[in-house]
Tab-separated table of C-alpha atoms in Angstrom:
chain	number	residue	atom	x	y	z
M	1	UNK	CA	93.660	-95.334	157.218
M	2	UNK	CA	95.695	-95.655	160.406
M	3	UNK	CA	93.707	-95.887	163.603
M	4	UNK	CA	95.362	-95.962	167.008
M	5	UNK	CA	94.478	-99.222	168.662
M	6	UNK	CA	93.017	-98.823	172.095
M	7	UNK	CA	91.759	-102.342	172.623
M	8	UNK	CA	93.835	-105.292	173.761
M	9	UNK	CA	95.590	-107.595	171.332
M	10	UNK	CA	93.214	-110.503	170.649
M	11	UNK	CA	94.108	-114.172	170.700
M	12	UNK	CA	93.884	-115.875	167.301
M	13	UNK	CA	93.162	-119.201	169.027
M	14	UNK	CA	95.475	-121.088	166.641
M	15	UNK	CA	99.265	-120.887	166.685
M	16	UNK	CA	100.969	-122.363	163.606
M	17	UNK	CA	104.428	-121.303	164.769
M	18	UNK	CA	104.000	-123.673	167.741
M	19	UNK	CA	102.745	-126.574	165.625
M	20	UNK	CA	105.824	-126.918	163.446
M	21	UNK	CA	109.362	-127.567	164.649
M	22	UNK	CA	112.099	-125.117	163.689
M	23	UNK	CA	114.816	-126.338	161.384
M	24	UNK	CA	117.617	-128.104	163.288
M	25	UNK	CA	120.021	-125.614	161.762
M	26	UNK	CA	120.128	-122.773	159.260
M	27	UNK	CA	121.956	-124.809	156.619
M	28	UNK	CA	119.300	-127.537	156.793
M	29	UNK	CA	116.981	-125.192	154.924
M	30	UNK	CA	118.972	-122.252	153.616
M	31	UNK	CA	122.259	-121.164	152.066
M	32	UNK	CA	123.976	-117.855	151.450
M	33	UNK	CA	122.838	-116.223	148.212
M	34	UNK	CA	124.900	-113.038	148.077
M	35	UNK	CA	126.953	-110.783	150.322
M	36	UNK	CA	128.663	-113.640	152.137
M	37	UNK	CA	130.975	-111.177	153.870
M	38	UNK	CA	127.909	-109.435	155.305
M	39	UNK	CA	126.331	-112.543	156.805
M	40	UNK	CA	127.207	-114.585	159.877
M	41	UNK	CA	125.638	-117.840	161.037
M	42	UNK	CA	125.857	-118.716	164.735
M	43	UNK	CA	127.949	-121.700	165.724
M	44	UNK	CA	124.891	-123.820	166.462
M	45	UNK	CA	123.203	-122.591	163.249
M	46	UNK	CA	120.215	-121.352	165.248
M	47	UNK	CA	120.453	-117.792	163.932
M	48	UNK	CA	121.838	-115.682	161.119
M	49	UNK	CA	122.768	-112.014	161.060
M	50	UNK	CA	122.704	-109.911	157.891
M	51	UNK	CA	123.977	-106.379	157.522
M	52	UNK	CA	124.109	-103.592	155.001
M	53	UNK	CA	126.904	-101.086	154.655
M	54	UNK	CA	128.169	-98.896	151.858
M	55	UNK	CA	129.834	-101.838	150.126
M	56	UNK	CA	127.018	-104.421	150.130
M	57	UNK	CA	123.903	-105.933	151.635
M	58	UNK	CA	123.290	-109.649	151.996
M	59	UNK	CA	120.785	-112.410	151.416
M	60	UNK	CA	120.040	-116.098	151.839
M	61	UNK	CA	117.850	-118.509	149.890
M	62	UNK	CA	116.130	-121.806	150.628
M	63	UNK	CA	117.899	-124.892	149.330
M	64	UNK	CA	114.747	-126.130	147.607
M	65	UNK	CA	111.878	-124.637	145.657
M	66	UNK	CA	108.403	-125.210	147.091
M	67	UNK	CA	104.939	-125.361	145.596
M	68	UNK	CA	103.241	-124.652	148.943
M	69	UNK	CA	104.060	-124.360	152.612
M	70	UNK	CA	104.365	-122.440	155.853
M	71	UNK	CA	107.549	-120.364	156.018
M	72	UNK	CA	108.454	-118.516	159.213
M	73	UNK	CA	111.303	-116.810	161.023
M	74	UNK	CA	111.697	-114.728	164.147
M	75	UNK	CA	113.257	-111.402	163.195
M	76	UNK	CA	114.708	-108.474	165.128
M	77	UNK	CA	115.226	-105.168	163.333
M	78	UNK	CA	117.641	-102.303	163.923
M	79	UNK	CA	116.594	-99.192	165.828
M	80	UNK	CA	117.492	-95.596	165.001
M	81	UNK	CA	117.943	-94.173	161.518
M	82	UNK	CA	117.020	-96.906	159.014
M	83	UNK	CA	115.429	-94.858	156.213
M	84	UNK	CA	115.879	-96.442	152.802
M	85	UNK	CA	116.741	-99.854	154.246
M	86	UNK	CA	114.601	-102.869	153.375
M	87	UNK	CA	114.741	-106.074	155.377
M	88	UNK	CA	112.732	-108.738	153.571
M	89	UNK	CA	111.474	-112.294	154.069
M	90	UNK	CA	109.742	-113.488	150.935
M	91	UNK	CA	108.917	-116.144	148.357
M	92	UNK	CA	110.041	-115.700	144.759
M	93	UNK	CA	110.977	-117.520	141.572
M	94	UNK	CA	112.838	-114.566	140.091
M	95	UNK	CA	115.926	-116.584	139.270
M	96	UNK	CA	113.897	-119.267	137.480
M	97	UNK	CA	111.654	-116.807	135.618
M	98	UNK	CA	113.527	-113.507	135.228
M	99	UNK	CA	111.253	-110.726	134.012
M	100	UNK	CA	108.056	-112.715	134.561
M	101	UNK	CA	108.370	-114.064	138.072
M	102	UNK	CA	105.967	-114.523	140.981
M	103	UNK	CA	106.585	-113.092	144.452
M	104	UNK	CA	104.986	-113.003	147.906
M	105	UNK	CA	106.610	-110.423	150.181
M	106	UNK	CA	107.037	-109.431	153.770
M	107	UNK	CA	109.147	-106.265	153.703
M	108	UNK	CA	110.158	-104.053	156.612
M	109	UNK	CA	110.519	-100.487	155.407
M	110	UNK	CA	112.979	-98.494	157.493
M	111	UNK	CA	112.311	-94.973	158.707
M	112	UNK	CA	113.755	-91.888	160.352
M	113	UNK	CA	114.182	-91.827	164.165
M	114	UNK	CA	110.912	-91.531	166.050
M	115	UNK	CA	108.843	-92.915	163.210
M	116	UNK	CA	107.805	-96.585	163.089
M	117	UNK	CA	108.748	-99.254	160.610
M	118	UNK	CA	106.111	-100.156	158.075
M	119	UNK	CA	105.529	-103.807	157.296
M	120	UNK	CA	104.583	-104.162	153.632
M	121	UNK	CA	102.917	-107.286	152.283
M	122	UNK	CA	102.735	-107.751	148.552
M	123	UNK	CA	101.669	-110.343	146.010
M	124	UNK	CA	102.370	-110.254	142.329
M	125	UNK	CA	102.147	-112.714	139.520
M	126	UNK	CA	104.392	-113.125	136.493
M	127	UNK	CA	106.319	-110.013	137.480
M	128	UNK	CA	106.235	-107.362	134.816
M	129	UNK	CA	104.101	-109.635	132.624
M	130	UNK	CA	102.680	-107.191	130.099
M	131	UNK	CA	105.484	-104.770	131.002
M	132	UNK	CA	103.320	-102.994	133.572
M	133	UNK	CA	104.001	-103.941	137.160
M	134	UNK	CA	100.894	-104.703	139.222
M	135	UNK	CA	101.576	-104.590	142.932
M	136	UNK	CA	99.070	-105.673	145.545
M	137	UNK	CA	100.477	-103.870	148.554
M	138	UNK	CA	98.965	-103.734	152.011
M	139	UNK	CA	101.026	-101.879	154.606
M	140	UNK	CA	100.851	-101.955	158.386
M	141	UNK	CA	102.323	-100.387	161.448
M	142	UNK	CA	103.035	-102.927	164.167
M	143	UNK	CA	101.508	-102.989	167.638
M	144	UNK	CA	104.923	-103.508	169.236
M	145	UNK	CA	108.475	-102.294	168.758
M	146	UNK	CA	110.112	-104.698	166.255
M	147	UNK	CA	113.567	-103.473	167.286
M	148	UNK	CA	113.202	-104.411	170.970
M	149	UNK	CA	112.933	-108.177	170.577
M	150	UNK	CA	112.398	-111.027	168.120
M	151	UNK	CA	108.908	-111.529	166.696
M	152	UNK	CA	107.592	-114.273	164.449
M	153	UNK	CA	106.672	-113.453	160.846
M	154	UNK	CA	105.268	-116.033	158.452
M	155	UNK	CA	103.769	-116.667	155.044
M	156	UNK	CA	101.419	-119.585	154.469
M	157	UNK	CA	100.908	-120.351	150.783
M	158	UNK	CA	98.866	-123.149	149.278
M	159	UNK	CA	96.908	-123.569	146.011
M	160	UNK	CA	93.894	-121.769	147.480
M	161	UNK	CA	95.196	-118.879	149.562
M	162	UNK	CA	98.094	-116.851	150.942
M	163	UNK	CA	98.006	-115.769	154.580
M	164	UNK	CA	100.477	-113.431	156.268
M	165	UNK	CA	101.030	-113.855	160.025
M	166	UNK	CA	102.681	-111.735	162.707
M	167	UNK	CA	103.137	-113.575	165.999
M	168	UNK	CA	100.502	-116.053	164.728
M	169	UNK	CA	97.926	-113.308	164.190
M	170	UNK	CA	96.788	-113.293	160.556
M	171	UNK	CA	97.138	-109.776	159.194
M	172	UNK	CA	96.125	-110.465	155.588
M	173	UNK	CA	94.485	-113.230	153.594
M	174	UNK	CA	94.775	-113.279	149.798
M	175	UNK	CA	92.435	-115.965	148.411
M	176	UNK	CA	92.771	-117.515	144.984
M	177	UNK	CA	89.932	-116.079	142.917
M	178	UNK	CA	91.391	-117.120	139.571
M	179	UNK	CA	94.608	-118.682	138.263
M	180	UNK	CA	95.466	-115.428	136.481
M	181	UNK	CA	95.916	-113.522	139.723
M	182	UNK	CA	97.457	-116.185	141.945
M	183	UNK	CA	101.042	-117.543	142.046
M	184	UNK	CA	101.073	-121.227	141.158
M	185	UNK	CA	104.667	-121.915	140.065
M	186	UNK	CA	107.246	-123.203	142.583
M	187	UNK	CA	109.097	-120.567	144.594
M	188	UNK	CA	112.101	-120.327	146.899
M	189	UNK	CA	112.160	-118.565	150.278
M	190	UNK	CA	114.564	-115.653	150.755
M	191	UNK	CA	115.817	-113.314	153.462
M	192	UNK	CA	117.638	-110.118	152.504
M	193	UNK	CA	118.740	-106.660	153.587
M	194	UNK	CA	119.438	-104.036	150.934
M	195	UNK	CA	119.456	-100.367	149.941
M	196	UNK	CA	116.068	-99.328	148.554
M	197	UNK	CA	116.616	-95.598	148.846
M	198	UNK	CA	114.693	-94.908	145.644
M	199	UNK	CA	111.326	-95.850	147.168
M	200	UNK	CA	111.394	-97.371	150.655
M	201	UNK	CA	110.821	-94.317	152.878
M	202	UNK	CA	108.348	-91.596	151.877
M	203	UNK	CA	108.778	-92.588	148.224
M	204	UNK	CA	112.510	-91.924	148.316
M	205	UNK	CA	112.469	-88.642	150.222
M	206	UNK	CA	114.706	-90.122	152.909
M	207	UNK	CA	117.603	-92.237	151.698
M	208	UNK	CA	120.048	-94.603	153.368
M	209	UNK	CA	122.535	-92.561	155.382
M	210	UNK	CA	125.710	-94.604	155.657
M	211	UNK	CA	126.934	-92.530	158.575
M	212	UNK	CA	124.729	-94.934	160.592
M	213	UNK	CA	126.094	-98.139	159.073
M	214	UNK	CA	126.052	-101.047	159.510
M	215	UNK	CA	122.315	-101.710	159.336
M	216	UNK	CA	121.676	-105.085	160.934
M	217	UNK	CA	118.850	-107.641	160.774
M	218	UNK	CA	118.802	-110.803	162.878
M	219	UNK	CA	116.867	-113.970	162.023
M	220	UNK	CA	116.243	-117.063	164.121
M	221	UNK	CA	113.710	-119.891	164.661
M	222	UNK	CA	113.440	-120.804	161.001
M	223	UNK	CA	110.442	-122.951	160.101
M	224	UNK	CA	109.780	-124.551	156.730
M	225	UNK	CA	106.806	-126.885	156.624
M	226	UNK	CA	106.118	-127.285	152.952
M	227	UNK	CA	105.739	-129.405	149.879
M	228	UNK	CA	108.822	-129.050	147.736
M	229	UNK	CA	108.564	-128.873	143.975
M	230	UNK	CA	109.700	-132.516	143.935
M	231	UNK	CA	107.251	-133.846	146.542
M	232	UNK	CA	104.554	-136.371	145.524
M	233	UNK	CA	101.089	-135.015	144.662
M	234	UNK	CA	99.677	-136.290	147.960
M	235	UNK	CA	102.095	-134.168	150.028
M	236	UNK	CA	100.158	-132.862	153.028
M	237	UNK	CA	99.519	-129.118	153.102
M	238	UNK	CA	100.363	-127.051	156.197
M	239	UNK	CA	97.200	-126.087	158.067
M	240	UNK	CA	96.289	-122.415	158.358
M	241	UNK	CA	93.500	-122.906	160.903
M	242	UNK	CA	91.855	-125.539	163.126
M	243	UNK	CA	89.668	-126.449	160.142
M	244	UNK	CA	92.709	-127.029	157.964
M	245	UNK	CA	92.289	-124.133	155.550
M	246	UNK	CA	90.963	-120.609	155.617
M	247	UNK	CA	90.577	-118.777	158.929
M	248	UNK	CA	88.484	-119.630	161.959
M	249	UNK	CA	86.046	-116.973	163.238
M	250	UNK	CA	88.510	-116.188	166.024
M	251	UNK	CA	91.394	-115.808	163.577
M	252	UNK	CA	89.262	-113.646	161.318
M	253	UNK	CA	88.348	-111.379	164.246
M	254	UNK	CA	92.041	-111.028	165.115
M	255	UNK	CA	92.831	-110.116	161.501
M	256	UNK	CA	90.066	-107.484	161.521
M	257	UNK	CA	91.567	-106.031	164.712
M	258	UNK	CA	94.896	-105.569	162.939
M	259	UNK	CA	93.390	-104.151	159.769
M	260	UNK	CA	91.063	-101.770	161.629
M	261	UNK	CA	93.769	-100.460	163.936
M	262	UNK	CA	97.127	-100.763	162.206
M	263	UNK	CA	96.684	-100.898	158.434
M	264	UNK	CA	98.041	-97.739	156.796
M	265	UNK	CA	97.613	-98.616	153.101
M	266	UNK	CA	95.396	-100.932	151.062
M	267	UNK	CA	95.820	-101.025	147.304
M	268	UNK	CA	92.172	-101.989	146.881
M	269	UNK	CA	90.984	-98.671	148.329
M	270	UNK	CA	93.574	-96.457	146.637
M	271	UNK	CA	91.666	-94.160	144.228
M	272	UNK	CA	94.844	-93.617	142.245
M	273	UNK	CA	95.076	-97.270	141.231
M	274	UNK	CA	93.661	-98.796	138.043
M	275	UNK	CA	91.370	-101.377	139.623
M	276	UNK	CA	90.538	-102.991	136.307
M	277	UNK	CA	93.926	-104.634	136.780
M	278	UNK	CA	93.165	-105.879	140.280
M	279	UNK	CA	89.851	-107.738	139.894
M	280	UNK	CA	90.302	-109.467	143.242
M	281	UNK	CA	89.400	-106.148	144.911
M	282	UNK	CA	85.766	-106.463	143.824
């Protein structure tokens, strides 16, 4: 499904990362979750660095749960051998609902030298639920080198839709078609780096090689513009487009550019999937 893009990157015409102010400091929105010895926060709290080595990875978690919002960070990934390493920025309520949780993922899947990272987006509801995991993965190559500089990655989630953004270009929109296939319970925002050798690179063919440790991920420009789980019902939703919700024609065209040129996997078109379990594909 990968097509080499020959046309210029389009403008989405709407830039949510410019509309919302970054947090004044990391600890104003987040706290260490695990691997404290593998996490450093800059003196001015403008950035955080996570790393994975043979002893541990690391992660942070938002201080509050949210029922909707726009969640963004600028992230720079490590170059070289990163097979088996996952750097993730995602929403989840795993700790509140173990075994039946909701999750909305941006995951960077490491690779061997000379091969690009894959950005995986995923949505699932009530986790294992009936004991059979239902993933809704869409995977992309990026149209730039994510190891050369920081780029903005974001999830916008409200009661009607989930939109994934890269540098303000929407790459995927997951609309709410029914309550059964849409996350509605409050979630926290997380950032992590960890060893996913069992599946991250070519289905586990290439594993983390700790001769190349540490594996480092850098985060900065944190934005949280959301309605916490404790906010009043009239809390104002973050806007996804000039119209307020959905995507403008210009945003939609930009999303189609990404999906036509850089999408490498779509669960809805995978003939090996049981699509009776993913009715949103129809």
